[in-house]
Amino acid sequence: MFRYVVKRTLAAVPLLLAVLTVSFFLVRLSPGSPFQREAELPEEVRASMEAAYGFDRPLPEQYVRYIGSALRGDFGTSFMYKDKPVREIIAEALPVSARIGLLAMGFSILVGVALGVMAAVKQNTLLDYATMTGIMAGKSIPPMVLAPVFVGVFALGLGWLPVAGWNDGAALNLVGPVVCLGLYDVAAIARLSRASLLEVIRNRYIQTARAKGLPEWRVVLGHALRESLCPLVTYLGPALSSILIGTVVVEQVFNIPGLGRYLVAAATNRDYTLVLGITTVACLLVVAFNVLSDLALAALDPRIRVQ
Amino acid sequence: MAHRKNAFHVFLVTLLGAAAAPSLSVVSGGVSSAAWAAPKGTVLKIAGGKEIESLDPILVDGADAALVARGLYEGLVVSDPKTLEPKPGLAESWKVSADGLTLTFKLRSGAKWSDGSPVTTKAFLAGWKRALAAENGAYYASYFDVIQGAENYRKAKTAAERDFTKVGIKAPSESELVLSLVQPAPYLLDLMTQPIFAPLHEASFAKHGKAFVKPENLVVTGPFRLAAWKLKDKLELVRNETYHDVRNVKLAGVTVFPVDDAKTAYNLYETGQVHWTRRVPLATLASLRTRDDFHLERMLNTVYLRFNTTRGPLKDARVRRALSMAIDRKIIADKVAREGQEPARTFVTPGLAGYTSTFAIEENVEKAKALLAEAGFPGGKGFPATTALFISDEQSKNVVTAVSAMLKKNLGITISPRNLERGVYYDALDALNYDIARSSYTAKFLDAKSFLDKFTSQNTYNNLTGYKSPAFDTLVAKAEAQSSPKERARLFAEAEKVLILDDAVLMPLYFNTSINMWKPELKGLHTNVLDVHPLKDLSLESALVKK
């Protein structure tokens, strides 16, 4: 397993280089510059800034210098937030996105698996139909609609929760973002769990377990559930990395200092260094979660060997 | 088999642990990384606008950054919160020579930095020299241009040309500062309230370099110090106990929450999480107008359409005048923009003390049609396809669409609104690759120069219209050289008439407003045309009552 992890990690290096290269040229070749504003910079200031950031050098030379720094973990200073190195911005924002993303995913898994198991066990009953209809309705409401409604009801209406803000990650401030983010994946997880469990409980070893007189809850939870989680684990890898970076709307509505808001602002303002820094982190997260997903799969299913 | 079961159990525990682990730190409440903890009690909480980009005084840009920066950095002069008149700051007094070309400032004795060291004129020389050095990227370095030698210094291409001793900023002693000007500048004192004119704590800058603005390093002269700054989360200020007038600083601290979304800012205010919001959602405006805590004020900001005078039919001033006369600005302000704006028939905003525009654009469709016909487009026939650019936002889209509809109806010409992403929009303006573009301008200081010198032929990086008029350039230059305020105002008014009425380079639409809502217990806050609010003068009444 250690060799597998090392192998996958080394394989991530060319992937990272490819992502950085494409991103670098995409941002640099797009129209606009980080020094553009409605009231323009004096020409000599713009020229000095461009020289200071190396923009007066040929693009390939800029690329080589940038990649060299990036591989040393130095993404430079943000063009927008001029007092902050990109590394510092990411170090502050990533834990925030990670906390909300992991909690949201945990919420999705707990609720989604529970609903999926319930629907599978009570297949073709009213409970099954009601559950599936309910979660599909939930899936149809994207976070950008759900979040303001959630705020309207639970914060402004009932006054149970704060309207917005991070407040150093206080529990009440997490409820809204976690639920609004997590509900969206509940549907996918519930459907996957239901379909997978329905397939697994038809296996002979499940029939054997029942024949041995085990109570149904032990048959389902103790024997069938484990194998049925395999497709879910495959889904979770990419889902987790996208939930960590793609939470812009929820961060905006709840005013959370996460990575998603930075990425959008950086792209709009041509903050090259911040865009590339966040892109690198996103790439690393995708690789990491995919590796973890594979390892988890191997742990769940003894028939799978990591090679 | 047992080890497979264990592996599964380990997996489940790991998964649950990964979900629960973040919440454990939630229980512990998280830890603030403040350099100094903000005291409890009289802390003002503000829902600001977009995140501040920099607290380096030479890079401060935008109203939200200026609000905080004016609390941290006090320069020679500060603004009166009601009238915006310049008042003594770190300078206890100043003298202006009879010809208006020499300003002499006397520093307040006993003025200290937040680390207890004395403030001297050396700090001002260091700060202003740093602002003028082009490699430091100060957006507003041109503010110093009225000082002798400053423009040459900032534009110098070689080290030899760059000689600060040739700049008209001298410190004959540690408490006296003398400025020698190129021409009289009655607006200079007002301009010097801006953060770019703040002194620099040289020891801190020498030790930390650009990191001198971090909370743990920043040494300030203002009524507040920087306690903590977490991007997109909050910025915390605490009272600076070494401030020369600390007795009159009633707030123990200020917390600013950067809030991108107007609805979120409003919700924070309504639920009492903040005392003051500077943004409200457009949809709720009508219902808020009657409330006592709603404050609307005209700003020195004009929203206008900019014409590219170098191509197509818009090269002809008659066409531009026709377009400008053929719209109803009252409908645009009242029914389209809908934030309490006033229709703009001049470019310089009314309310600028000592200045009155001498004209108003006449909205007359028949005369506009006649002008257009004279220019060769009777009834709009033959008028080529023309686009009007705007940066993606709802209000800009609505305004440009409304103007296009009016021009279609009144003149029979087709102007297609075109929404561009920000970077692409600025590229188009830079390259003069546009026909019409929606723009807005906020005056930075209380003088018509702030509005008008943008459009001289020399000011290519702000002009962005291709407009070159010797008559306009001459009027602006004469006005700037005037020492008599009355004559200065008269000449600027003439220049404005040339720019807007005769040559119609810009089509003013409306004057923008500032919107603020604050709780009744917040005292000392006043609206004004620059939307400048010194934090020093604010207090929370209920907190005082509790004492």
PDB file of C-alpha atoms in Angstrom, chain B residues 39 75 87 125 133 171 228 297 389 429 445 501:
ATOM      1  CA  PRO B  39     -11.631  44.915  24.254  1.00  0.00           C
ATOM      2  CA  GLY B  75      -1.512  62.926   8.559  1.00  0.00           C
ATOM      3  CA  LYS B  87      -8.739  70.562  10.445  1.00  0.00           C
ATOM      4  CA  LEU B 125       9.673  63.018   4.059  1.00  0.00           C
ATOM      5  CA  ALA B 133       8.832  56.242  -6.227  1.00  0.00           C
ATOM      6  CA  ALA B 171      11.966  69.978   6.700  1.00  0.00           C
ATOM      7  CA  ALA B 228      -6.231  41.686  13.554  1.00  0.00           C
ATOM      8  CA  GLU B 297     -26.782  61.708   0.464  1.00  0.00           C
ATOM      9  CA  LEU B 389     -20.309  48.672 -23.440  1.00  0.00           C
ATOM     10  CA  LEU B 429     -11.252  51.364 -23.380  1.00  0.00           C
ATOM     11  CA  PHE B 445     -11.190  65.991  -3.393  1.00  0.00           C
ATOM     12  CA  LEU B 501     -22.141  71.062 -23.913  1.00  0.00           C
TER      13      LEU B 501
END
